[in-house]
Amino acid sequence: MTLPDPIGWTRDGAVRILDQTLLPDQERYLELDTVDGVAEAIRTLRVRGAPLIGIAAAMGLTLSARRGPVSLDAVCAAAAALGATRPTAVNLHWALARMERRAAAAIAAGDELGQALRDEADAIREEDRAMCARIGAAGAHLIGGDAVVLTHCNAGALATGGMGTALAPVYTLHAAGRRVAVVADETRPLLQGSRLTAWELGRAGVPVTVIADGMAASRLRLGDITCVIVGADRIAANGDVANKIGTYGVALAARAHGVPFYVAAPTSTIDPATPDGAGIPIEQRAAEEVTGWRGHAAAPAGARVWNPAFDVTPAELVTAIITDRGVFAPGDVGRVAG
């Protein structure tokens, strides 16, 4: 099973990313050697997915100390610049806070700051890889045998440091020789489902069917979908889930047709400081993402656009949340975090 590796280091310590805006047409890697370059990559979705942008930000922060000694204030300023790129995903801010604590400890102890930051970023990445594997094992056990899984957006290897969150149970079942297939919503307006999920599943040898977002309810009505599994960018203390725009509609359709709706995410995505979904900041993105696609107009000039990147699915629509610490009812996740 071949999975993409969307982030890594270059030999001289720069950050190497797979530019996901170009997929599936081009598989191009970029070498980023400045904090601003990594921030731009996160902001423009060259690197995306809640766990992966946390990893990218951690790795990007190491670049603040790459060319010589810097103060803690300089590290914190770089962290603030990286943290301002995407407001919704809690992993971004979780990773940066962890890196700032490591920087403060290194400076207090007289350790070499650049190496300390590099070690911490590597630890975050490796921990994410292990968390993905545990999510895969827990989700595969929950699903059981052969399955057809419907998913929305991309929460696979392209979005994490390992095999993914929502796709981790799929890859685990596939590796065990079980028959598993995926129905992937295209995920408008940026087509993360059709461009990214279908691309990586195809590389892994997992059968995948792409459908338009508006077809999900009709497909669920057919009765051949075992379950829905999606990722998450932030999970509130009460189990409300922020994920890619369109997730809420899929959850409503799944409930209407009696199909289990699972959310797969590491515990770092749970935000106990946010009581419920009303407190989750929702990123608003540019109108051009809706009115055009790669230079081609998809709407008339002057049309008004509302373009939230995420929506919130209420906890009552979520069957269970699959984490690296096990499977939980939505109302129980607040005590799992930390």
Coordinates of C-alpha atoms in Angstrom, one line a residue:
M1 CA 0.0 0.0 0.0
T2 CA 1.6 3.3 -1.1
L3 CA 0.6 6.4 0.7
P4 CA 1.9 9.9 0.0
D5 CA 4.3 11.7 2.4
P6 CA 3.2 15.3 2.2
I7 CA 5.9 16.9 4.4
G8 CA 9.5 16.4 5.4
W9 CA 12.9 18.0 5.8
T10 CA 15.4 18.9 3.1
R11 CA 19.1 17.9 3.8
D12 CA 19.8 21.5 4.8
G13 CA 16.9 21.8 7.3
A14 CA 14.3 23.5 5.1
V15 CA 10.7 22.3 5.1
R16 CA 9.7 20.2 2.0
I17 CA 5.9 20.0 1.2
L18 CA 3.8 18.5 -1.5
D19 CA 1.9 21.4 -3.1
Q20 CA -1.7 20.1 -2.7
T21 CA -3.2 22.9 -4.8
L22 CA -1.7 21.3 -7.9
L23 CA -3.1 17.8 -7.4
P24 CA -4.0 15.6 -9.1
D25 CA -2.5 17.2 -12.2
Q26 CA 1.0 17.7 -10.9
E27 CA 2.9 16.1 -8.0
R28 CA 5.3 19.0 -7.2
Y29 CA 7.3 19.5 -4.0
L30 CA 8.3 22.9 -2.6
E31 CA 11.2 23.7 -0.4
L32 CA 10.4 26.4 2.1
D33 CA 13.2 28.0 4.1
T34 CA 11.4 30.9 5.8
V35 CA 8.6 31.3 8.4
D36 CA 6.7 33.5 5.9
G37 CA 7.0 30.8 3.2
V38 CA 5.4 28.2 5.5
A39 CA 2.7 30.6 6.6
E40 CA 1.9 31.3 2.9
A41 CA 1.7 27.6 2.2
I42 CA -0.7 27.0 5.1
R43 CA -2.9 30.1 4.2
T44 CA -3.2 29.1 0.6
L45 CA -3.8 25.4 1.3
R46 CA -0.6 24.2 -0.3
V47 CA -0.4 22.2 2.9
R48 CA -3.8 21.5 4.6
G49 CA -5.7 19.2 6.9
A50 CA -5.9 19.9 10.7
P51 CA -3.2 17.6 11.9
L52 CA -0.8 18.4 9.0
I53 CA -1.0 22.2 9.4
G54 CA -0.1 21.7 13.0
I55 CA 2.9 19.7 12.0
A56 CA 3.8 22.2 9.2
A57 CA 3.6 25.1 11.7
A58 CA 5.8 23.3 14.2
M59 CA 8.4 22.6 11.5
G60 CA 8.1 26.1 10.1
L61 CA 8.8 27.6 13.5
T62 CA 12.2 25.9 13.5
L63 CA 13.1 28.2 10.6
S64 CA 13.0 31.2 12.9
A65 CA 16.2 29.9 14.6
R66 CA 17.8 28.3 11.5
R67 CA 20.3 31.1 10.7
G68 CA 21.6 31.8 14.2
P69 CA 20.6 32.7 17.8
V70 CA 17.2 34.4 18.3
S71 CA 15.3 35.5 21.4
L72 CA 12.1 33.9 22.8
D73 CA 10.3 37.0 21.7
A74 CA 11.3 36.4 18.1
V75 CA 10.2 32.7 18.3
C76 CA 6.8 33.9 19.7
A77 CA 6.4 36.5 17.0
A78 CA 7.0 33.8 14.4
A79 CA 4.5 31.6 16.1
A80 CA 1.9 34.4 16.0
A81 CA 2.4 34.8 12.3
L82 CA 1.9 31.1 11.7
G83 CA -1.1 31.0 14.0
A84 CA -2.8 33.8 12.2
T85 CA -3.1 31.8 9.0
R86 CA -6.1 29.6 9.7
P87 CA -8.5 30.2 12.7
T88 CA -10.6 27.1 12.9
A89 CA -8.2 24.1 13.2
V90 CA -7.2 23.8 16.9
N91 CA -4.2 21.6 16.0
L92 CA -2.4 24.6 14.6
H93 CA -2.5 26.5 17.8
W94 CA -1.9 23.4 19.9
A95 CA 1.3 22.6 18.1
L96 CA 2.6 26.2 18.2
A97 CA 1.9 26.5 21.9
R98 CA 3.8 23.3 22.5
M99 CA 6.7 24.6 20.4
E100 CA 6.8 27.9 22.4
R101 CA 6.9 26.0 25.6
R102 CA 9.9 24.0 24.3
A103 CA 11.6 27.1 23.2
A104 CA 11.2 28.7 26.6
A105 CA 12.5 25.6 28.3
A106 CA 15.5 25.4 26.0
I107 CA 16.5 29.0 26.5
A108 CA 16.2 28.7 30.3
A109 CA 18.3 25.5 30.2
G110 CA 20.9 27.0 27.9
D111 CA 20.2 24.3 25.2
E112 CA 20.8 25.0 21.6
L113 CA 17.5 26.5 20.5
G114 CA 17.4 25.4 16.8
Q115 CA 18.0 21.7 17.7
A116 CA 15.5 21.8 20.5
L117 CA 12.8 23.2 18.2
R118 CA 13.7 20.6 15.5
D119 CA 13.5 17.8 18.0
E120 CA 10.1 19.0 19.2
A121 CA 8.7 19.3 15.7
D122 CA 9.9 15.8 14.9
A123 CA 8.2 14.5 18.1
I124 CA 4.9 16.1 17.1
R125 CA 5.2 14.6 13.6
E126 CA 6.0 11.1 14.9
E127 CA 3.3 11.3 17.6
D128 CA 0.8 12.1 14.9
R129 CA 1.9 9.1 12.8
A130 CA 1.3 6.9 15.8
M131 CA -2.0 8.5 16.6
C132 CA -3.2 7.9 13.1
A133 CA -2.3 4.2 13.4
R134 CA -4.3 3.9 16.7
I135 CA -7.3 5.7 15.1
G136 CA -7.1 3.2 12.3
A137 CA -7.1 0.2 14.6
A138 CA -10.0 1.6 16.7
G139 CA -12.0 2.5 13.7
A140 CA -11.4 -0.8 11.9
H141 CA -12.6 -2.7 15.0
L142 CA -15.7 -0.5 15.2
I143 CA -16.6 -1.0 11.5
G144 CA -15.9 -4.7 11.7
G145 CA -15.9 -6.6 8.4
D146 CA -16.2 -5.5 4.8
A147 CA -17.5 -2.0 4.3
V148 CA -18.4 0.8 2.0
V149 CA -17.5 4.1 3.7
L150 CA -18.7 7.5 2.6
T151 CA -16.4 10.4 3.4
H152 CA -16.4 14.2 2.9
C153 CA -13.3 16.3 2.2
N154 CA -9.8 14.7 2.7
A155 CA -8.8 13.3 6.0
G156 CA -6.2 10.8 4.8
A157 CA -2.4 10.7 4.5
L158 CA -2.4 14.1 2.7
A159 CA -3.9 15.7 5.8
T160 CA -1.8 14.2 8.6
G161 CA 1.7 12.9 9.5
G162 CA 0.6 9.3 9.0
M163 CA -2.2 7.3 7.3
G164 CA -4.9 9.8 8.1
T165 CA -7.8 10.1 10.5
A166 CA -11.1 9.4 8.6
L167 CA -9.3 7.2 6.1
A168 CA -7.1 5.4 8.7
P169 CA -9.8 2.7 9.4
V170 CA -10.1 2.2 5.6
Y171 CA -6.4 1.7 5.2
T172 CA -6.2 -0.6 8.2
L173 CA -9.0 -2.8 6.8
H174 CA -7.4 -2.8 3.3
A175 CA -4.0 -3.8 4.7
A176 CA -5.7 -6.6 6.6
G177 CA -7.2 -8.0 3.3
R178 CA -10.7 -6.9 4.0
R179 CA -12.9 -5.7 1.1
V180 CA -13.4 -2.0 1.7
A181 CA -14.4 0.8 -0.7
V182 CA -14.9 4.5 -0.4
V183 CA -17.5 6.9 -1.8
A184 CA -16.0 10.3 -1.7
D185 CA -17.9 13.6 -1.9
E186 CA -16.2 15.9 -4.3
T187 CA -16.2 18.6 -1.6
R188 CA -16.9 22.0 -3.2
P189 CA -15.6 24.6 -3.7
L190 CA -12.0 23.3 -3.7
L191 CA -12.7 19.7 -4.5
Q192 CA -10.6 18.1 -1.8
G193 CA -12.6 14.9 -2.1
S194 CA -12.3 14.4 -5.9
R195 CA -8.8 15.9 -6.2
L196 CA -7.1 14.6 -3.1
T197 CA -9.1 11.7 -1.5
A198 CA -9.6 9.9 -4.7
W199 CA -6.0 10.5 -5.7
E200 CA -4.5 9.0 -2.6
L201 CA -7.0 6.1 -2.4
G202 CA -6.2 5.2 -6.0
R203 CA -2.5 5.1 -5.2
A204 CA -3.2 2.8 -2.2
G205 CA -5.3 0.5 -4.3
V206 CA -8.6 1.2 -2.5
P207 CA -11.7 1.3 -4.7
V208 CA -13.1 4.8 -4.7
T209 CA -16.3 6.3 -6.3
V210 CA -16.5 10.1 -6.6
I211 CA -19.9 11.8 -6.3
A212 CA -21.0 15.4 -6.3
D213 CA -21.8 16.8 -2.9
G214 CA -25.5 17.0 -3.7
M215 CA -25.6 13.3 -4.4
A216 CA -24.7 12.1 -0.9
A217 CA -28.2 11.9 0.4
S218 CA -29.4 9.9 -2.6
R219 CA -26.5 7.6 -2.3
L220 CA -27.2 7.0 1.4
R221 CA -30.8 6.3 0.5
L222 CA -29.7 3.3 -1.7
G223 CA -28.7 1.5 1.5
D224 CA -25.2 0.3 0.4
I225 CA -23.2 2.6 2.7
T226 CA -21.9 1.0 5.8
C227 CA -21.1 4.2 7.6
V228 CA -19.9 7.8 7.1
I229 CA -16.5 8.7 8.5
V230 CA -15.2 12.3 8.4
G231 CA -12.3 14.1 10.1
A232 CA -12.5 17.2 12.2
D233 CA -10.8 20.6 12.5
R234 CA -12.0 21.3 16.0
I235 CA -14.2 19.3 18.5
A236 CA -15.9 21.3 21.2
A237 CA -16.2 20.1 24.8
N238 CA -19.8 19.0 24.2
G239 CA -18.9 17.0 21.1
D240 CA -20.0 19.5 18.5
V241 CA -17.7 19.1 15.5
A242 CA -16.3 21.6 13.0
N243 CA -15.3 20.1 9.7
K244 CA -15.2 21.0 6.0
I245 CA -18.3 22.9 4.8
G246 CA -21.0 20.4 3.7
T247 CA -20.3 17.9 6.6
Y248 CA -23.4 19.0 8.4
G249 CA -25.6 18.2 5.5
V250 CA -24.1 14.7 5.2
A251 CA -24.7 14.2 8.9
L252 CA -28.4 15.1 8.5
A253 CA -28.7 12.7 5.6
A254 CA -27.0 9.9 7.5
R255 CA -29.4 10.4 10.4
A256 CA -32.4 10.4 8.1
H257 CA -31.3 7.1 6.6
G258 CA -30.1 5.3 9.7
V259 CA -26.5 5.3 8.7
P260 CA -23.8 5.6 11.5
F261 CA -22.0 8.9 11.3
Y262 CA -18.5 8.7 12.8
V263 CA -15.9 11.5 13.4
A264 CA -12.2 10.4 13.5
A265 CA -9.7 12.8 15.0
P266 CA -6.7 12.8 17.4
T267 CA -7.3 14.0 20.9
S268 CA -5.3 17.2 20.1
T269 CA -8.3 18.2 18.0
I270 CA -10.6 18.3 21.0
D271 CA -10.8 21.8 22.5
P272 CA -12.0 21.7 26.1
A273 CA -11.8 25.5 26.2
T274 CA -14.6 25.8 23.7
P275 CA -17.9 24.7 25.3
D276 CA -19.9 24.1 22.2
G277 CA -20.0 24.6 18.4
A278 CA -21.2 28.2 18.8
G279 CA -17.8 29.2 20.1
I280 CA -15.8 27.7 17.2
P281 CA -14.5 30.4 14.9
I282 CA -15.4 29.7 11.3
E283 CA -12.9 30.8 8.6
Q284 CA -14.4 32.8 5.7
R285 CA -12.5 32.4 2.5
A286 CA -12.2 34.3 -0.7
A287 CA -15.2 34.7 -3.1
E288 CA -12.9 33.6 -6.0
E289 CA -12.9 30.0 -4.7
V290 CA -16.6 29.8 -5.5
T291 CA -16.9 32.0 -8.5
G292 CA -14.1 30.4 -10.5
W293 CA -11.8 27.4 -10.8
R294 CA -8.2 27.7 -12.0
G295 CA -8.9 30.7 -14.1
H296 CA -12.3 29.6 -15.5
A297 CA -15.4 31.5 -14.4
A298 CA -18.1 29.4 -12.6
A299 CA -20.4 32.3 -11.8
P300 CA -21.3 35.7 -13.4
A301 CA -19.3 38.7 -12.4
G302 CA -20.7 40.6 -9.5
A303 CA -22.6 37.6 -8.0
R304 CA -22.5 37.7 -4.2
V305 CA -20.7 34.9 -2.4
W306 CA -20.8 33.3 1.0
N307 CA -17.8 31.0 1.5
P308 CA -17.3 29.6 5.0
A309 CA -14.6 26.9 4.9
F310 CA -16.3 24.9 7.7
D311 CA -19.6 24.1 9.3
V312 CA -20.5 22.7 12.7
T313 CA -22.3 19.4 13.1
P314 CA -24.2 19.1 16.4
A315 CA -23.1 16.4 18.8
E316 CA -26.6 14.7 18.6
L317 CA -25.9 13.8 14.9
V318 CA -22.6 12.1 15.7
T319 CA -22.8 8.4 16.4
A320 CA -19.3 8.2 18.0
I321 CA -15.9 9.9 17.9
I322 CA -12.9 7.7 17.0
T323 CA -9.7 8.9 18.7
D324 CA -6.2 7.7 19.4
R325 CA -7.4 6.9 22.9
G326 CA -10.4 4.8 21.8
V327 CA -14.0 5.4 20.7
F328 CA -16.2 7.7 22.7
A329 CA -19.7 9.1 22.7
P330 CA -19.7 12.8 21.7
G331 CA -20.7 13.9 25.1
D332 CA -17.7 12.2 26.7
V333 CA -14.9 13.8 24.7
G334 CA -14.5 16.8 27.0
R335 CA -13.0 14.6 29.6
V336 CA -10.7 12.8 27.1
A337 CA -8.7 15.8 26.0
G338 CA -5.5 16.9 27.7

